[in-house]
Structure formats: structure tokens, C-alpha cells
Amino acid sequence: MKIIKCKNGNIMMTLKEVEDVSDKVIKSNDVDASFEKHVPQYEINKDTVLVFVNHVMEEDHYIEWIMVDYGDKQIIKHFVPGDEPKVEVDYQDGMIAYSYCNKHSLWVNQEITK
Ligand SMILES: [Fe+2]
């Protein structure tokens, strides 16, 4: 799976691995911004995980979405300014969490473990 920013500003997710894309694959954790304010954090509670981002949710600067990737399925929660950027999901070994800031792009946490 790749997350791609198209020339028109749309963000797309590939449903299978692709070798060549005409648009730009977004690199995660690649913008000069606060790591701790963008990388998804988590709290495990038995079999569920609360994934959240410690980020402002202002009109012009906010987390647009959090995606939890289980490999064979993805869960995406979208946010608007004023929301709390968090989602509670089932825990699974190997799960990965992404967040997307409208100003600072894509961030990932690949180390969600009990
Ligand atoms: Fe940001």
C-alpha cells in the first residue's frame, strides 16, 4: 500500500503495491515539524487500542485523518477542526497507525506493541 499526493492535491491510497506512479508518493515523518505532535500515540486497553495525536485542531491547522493499517484491512477516521483526533480500534500485532496533518503531511507509528 502506498499513500500518494496527486498533482491536483487529492490524496489517494493504492490497494496493491505499485512499482511506478506518476504522482508523488508521500514519505512519512519527512517534514521538518514536531515529531511528538504528529506521530500517532497509543494506549492499549486489553484487546483495544486508543490511537490519538497530540496536535492542535484549529481551522487552518489540524489532523485530517488517522488510519490504522492491519495489512489486510484499514480503518480510517476523518476529522474536522475542533474534533479530538483519536480513534479506538482492535489491537493486532503488527498494526501500523498513520496520521495526516493538513500542513505537515504524513506521519506513521510502526511500533504499536503491548
Ligand atoms: Fe501539523
PDB file of C-alpha atoms and ligand atoms in Angstrom:
ATOM      1  CA  MET A   1       0.000   0.000   0.000  1.00  0.00           C
ATOM      2  CA  LYS A   2       1.203   3.493  -0.832  1.00  0.00           C
ATOM      3  CA  ILE A   3      -0.269   6.870   0.022  1.00  0.00           C
ATOM      4  CA  ILE A   4       0.035   9.248  -2.911  1.00  0.00           C
ATOM      5  CA  LYS A   5      -0.490  13.008  -3.214  1.00  0.00           C
ATOM      6  CA  CYS A   6      -1.737  13.786  -6.704  1.00  0.00           C
ATOM      7  CA  LYS A   7      -0.859  16.875  -8.697  1.00  0.00           C
ATOM      8  CA  ASN A   8      -4.350  18.267  -8.050  1.00  0.00           C
ATOM      9  CA  GLY A   9      -3.941  17.910  -4.256  1.00  0.00           C
ATOM     10  CA  ASN A  10      -6.030  14.769  -3.845  1.00  0.00           C
ATOM     11  CA  ILE A  11      -4.638  12.073  -1.587  1.00  0.00           C
ATOM     12  CA  MET A  12      -5.035   8.504  -2.759  1.00  0.00           C
ATOM     13  CA  MET A  13      -4.207   5.122  -1.295  1.00  0.00           C
ATOM     14  CA  THR A  14      -3.165   2.286  -3.555  1.00  0.00           C
ATOM     15  CA  LEU A  15      -4.902  -1.022  -2.896  1.00  0.00           C
ATOM     16  CA  LYS A  16      -1.893  -3.051  -4.002  1.00  0.00           C
ATOM     17  CA  GLU A  17       1.817  -2.451  -4.353  1.00  0.00           C
ATOM     18  CA  VAL A  18       2.748  -0.478  -7.439  1.00  0.00           C
ATOM     19  CA  GLU A  19       6.162  -0.016  -8.983  1.00  0.00           C
ATOM     20  CA  ASP A  20       5.686   3.197 -10.910  1.00  0.00           C
ATOM     21  CA  VAL A  21       3.322   6.025 -10.187  1.00  0.00           C
ATOM     22  CA  SER A  22       3.027   9.313 -11.989  1.00  0.00           C
ATOM     23  CA  ASP A  23       2.098  11.201  -8.864  1.00  0.00           C
ATOM     24  CA  LYS A  24       4.121  11.657  -5.725  1.00  0.00           C
ATOM     25  CA  VAL A  25       4.295   9.001  -3.039  1.00  0.00           C
ATOM     26  CA  ILE A  26       4.131  10.762   0.311  1.00  0.00           C
ATOM     27  CA  LYS A  27       7.009   9.932   2.615  1.00  0.00           C
ATOM     28  CA  SER A  28       6.048   9.646   6.260  1.00  0.00           C
ATOM     29  CA  ASN A  29       7.817  11.518   9.076  1.00  0.00           C
ATOM     30  CA  ASP A  30       9.641  13.504   6.396  1.00  0.00           C
ATOM     31  CA  VAL A  31       8.634  17.104   7.116  1.00  0.00           C
ATOM     32  CA  ASP A  32      10.567  19.388   9.436  1.00  0.00           C
ATOM     33  CA  ALA A  33       7.931  19.585  12.161  1.00  0.00           C
ATOM     34  CA  SER A  34       7.454  18.375  15.703  1.00  0.00           C
ATOM     35  CA  PHE A  35       7.671  14.584  15.734  1.00  0.00           C
ATOM     36  CA  GLU A  36       5.796  14.248  19.025  1.00  0.00           C
ATOM     37  CA  LYS A  37       2.905  16.451  17.844  1.00  0.00           C
ATOM     38  CA  HIS A  38       2.280  14.428  14.686  1.00  0.00           C
ATOM     39  CA  VAL A  39       3.225  10.780  15.149  1.00  0.00           C
ATOM     40  CA  PRO A  40       0.211   8.779  16.348  1.00  0.00           C
ATOM     41  CA  GLN A  41       0.407   7.828  20.011  1.00  0.00           C
ATOM     42  CA  TYR A  42      -1.482   4.949  21.590  1.00  0.00           C
ATOM     43  CA  GLU A  43      -2.871   3.471  24.788  1.00  0.00           C
ATOM     44  CA  ILE A  44      -3.611  -0.243  24.905  1.00  0.00           C
ATOM     45  CA  ASN A  45      -6.596  -1.419  26.978  1.00  0.00           C
ATOM     46  CA  LYS A  46      -6.851  -5.224  26.888  1.00  0.00           C
ATOM     47  CA  ASP A  47      -7.810  -6.000  23.262  1.00  0.00           C
ATOM     48  CA  THR A  48      -8.386  -2.454  22.043  1.00  0.00           C
ATOM     49  CA  VAL A  49      -6.078   0.451  21.283  1.00  0.00           C
ATOM     50  CA  LEU A  50      -6.833   4.148  21.524  1.00  0.00           C
ATOM     51  CA  VAL A  51      -4.816   5.821  18.767  1.00  0.00           C
ATOM     52  CA  PHE A  52      -4.505   9.600  19.082  1.00  0.00           C
ATOM     53  CA  VAL A  53      -2.403  12.562  18.007  1.00  0.00           C
ATOM     54  CA  ASN A  54      -1.367  15.376  20.346  1.00  0.00           C
ATOM     55  CA  HIS A  55      -1.940  18.112  17.783  1.00  0.00           C
ATOM     56  CA  VAL A  56      -3.902  21.365  17.550  1.00  0.00           C
ATOM     57  CA  MET A  57      -7.248  21.171  15.740  1.00  0.00           C
ATOM     58  CA  GLU A  58      -7.534  24.766  14.507  1.00  0.00           C
ATOM     59  CA  GLU A  59      -9.327  25.971  11.363  1.00  0.00           C
ATOM     60  CA  ASP A  60      -6.123  26.274   9.347  1.00  0.00           C
ATOM     61  CA  HIS A  61      -4.034  23.565  11.002  1.00  0.00           C
ATOM     62  CA  TYR A  62      -5.372  20.192  12.023  1.00  0.00           C
ATOM     63  CA  ILE A  63      -5.149  16.426  11.672  1.00  0.00           C
ATOM     64  CA  GLU A  64      -7.288  15.448   8.675  1.00  0.00           C
ATOM     65  CA  TRP A  65      -7.348  11.731   9.397  1.00  0.00           C
ATOM     66  CA  ILE A  66      -5.902   8.798  11.285  1.00  0.00           C
ATOM     67  CA  MET A  67      -5.568   5.451   9.538  1.00  0.00           C
ATOM     68  CA  VAL A  68      -4.894   2.142  11.236  1.00  0.00           C
ATOM     69  CA  ASP A  69      -3.400  -0.412   8.851  1.00  0.00           C
ATOM     70  CA  TYR A  70      -3.702  -4.090   9.750  1.00  0.00           C
ATOM     71  CA  GLY A  71      -2.171  -5.247   6.468  1.00  0.00           C
ATOM     72  CA  ASP A  72      -5.330  -6.975   5.224  1.00  0.00           C
ATOM     73  CA  LYS A  73      -7.660  -4.124   6.177  1.00  0.00           C
ATOM     74  CA  GLN A  74      -7.521  -0.440   7.020  1.00  0.00           C
ATOM     75  CA  ILE A  75      -9.651   1.752   9.249  1.00  0.00           C
ATOM     76  CA  ILE A  76      -9.692   5.495   8.523  1.00  0.00           C
ATOM     77  CA  LYS A  77     -11.300   8.144  10.706  1.00  0.00           C
ATOM     78  CA  HIS A  78     -11.632  11.674   9.315  1.00  0.00           C
ATOM     79  CA  PHE A  79     -11.625  14.827  11.436  1.00  0.00           C
ATOM     80  CA  VAL A  80     -12.562  18.481  11.160  1.00  0.00           C
ATOM     81  CA  PRO A  81     -11.204  21.414  13.180  1.00  0.00           C
ATOM     82  CA  GLY A  82     -12.397  21.187  16.771  1.00  0.00           C
ATOM     83  CA  ASP A  83     -12.564  17.378  16.809  1.00  0.00           C
ATOM     84  CA  GLU A  84     -10.332  15.275  19.018  1.00  0.00           C
ATOM     85  CA  PRO A  85      -8.009  13.337  16.693  1.00  0.00           C
ATOM     86  CA  LYS A  86      -8.465   9.873  18.160  1.00  0.00           C
ATOM     87  CA  VAL A  87      -9.922   6.502  17.258  1.00  0.00           C
ATOM     88  CA  GLU A  88     -10.397   3.311  19.262  1.00  0.00           C
ATOM     89  CA  VAL A  89      -9.731   0.095  17.353  1.00  0.00           C
ATOM     90  CA  ASP A  90      -8.957  -3.567  17.986  1.00  0.00           C
ATOM     91  CA  TYR A  91      -5.364  -4.453  18.838  1.00  0.00           C
ATOM     92  CA  GLN A  92      -3.433  -6.704  16.465  1.00  0.00           C
ATOM     93  CA  ASP A  93       0.274  -7.493  16.383  1.00  0.00           C
ATOM     94  CA  GLY A  94       1.957  -5.655  13.524  1.00  0.00           C
ATOM     95  CA  MET A  95      -0.639  -2.915  13.225  1.00  0.00           C
ATOM     96  CA  ILE A  96       0.550   0.471  11.972  1.00  0.00           C
ATOM     97  CA  ALA A  97      -1.011   3.895  12.581  1.00  0.00           C
ATOM     98  CA  TYR A  98      -0.776   6.875  10.229  1.00  0.00           C
ATOM     99  CA  SER A  99      -1.849  10.473  10.748  1.00  0.00           C
ATOM    100  CA  TYR A 100      -2.137  13.255   8.198  1.00  0.00           C
ATOM    101  CA  CYS A 101      -1.678  16.926   9.109  1.00  0.00           C
ATOM    102  CA  ASN A 102      -3.005  19.431   6.574  1.00  0.00           C
ATOM    103  CA  LYS A 103       0.223  21.452   6.934  1.00  0.00           C
ATOM    104  CA  HIS A 104       2.828  18.859   7.856  1.00  0.00           C
ATOM    105  CA  SER A 105       1.828  15.843   5.787  1.00  0.00           C
ATOM    106  CA  LEU A 106       2.040  12.166   6.683  1.00  0.00           C
ATOM    107  CA  TRP A 107       3.282  10.601   9.924  1.00  0.00           C
ATOM    108  CA  VAL A 108       3.493   6.987  10.988  1.00  0.00           C
ATOM    109  CA  ASN A 109       3.962   4.877  14.087  1.00  0.00           C
ATOM    110  CA  GLN A 110       5.100   1.365  13.213  1.00  0.00           C
ATOM    111  CA  GLU A 111       5.801   0.296  16.773  1.00  0.00           C
ATOM    112  CA  ILE A 112       2.427  -0.291  18.360  1.00  0.00           C
ATOM    113  CA  THR A 113       3.079  -3.151  20.757  1.00  0.00           C
ATOM    114  CA  LYS A 114       1.728  -4.471  24.020  1.00  0.00           C
TER     115      LYS A 114
HETATM  116 FE    FE B   1       0.886  19.957  11.996  1.00  0.00          FE
END
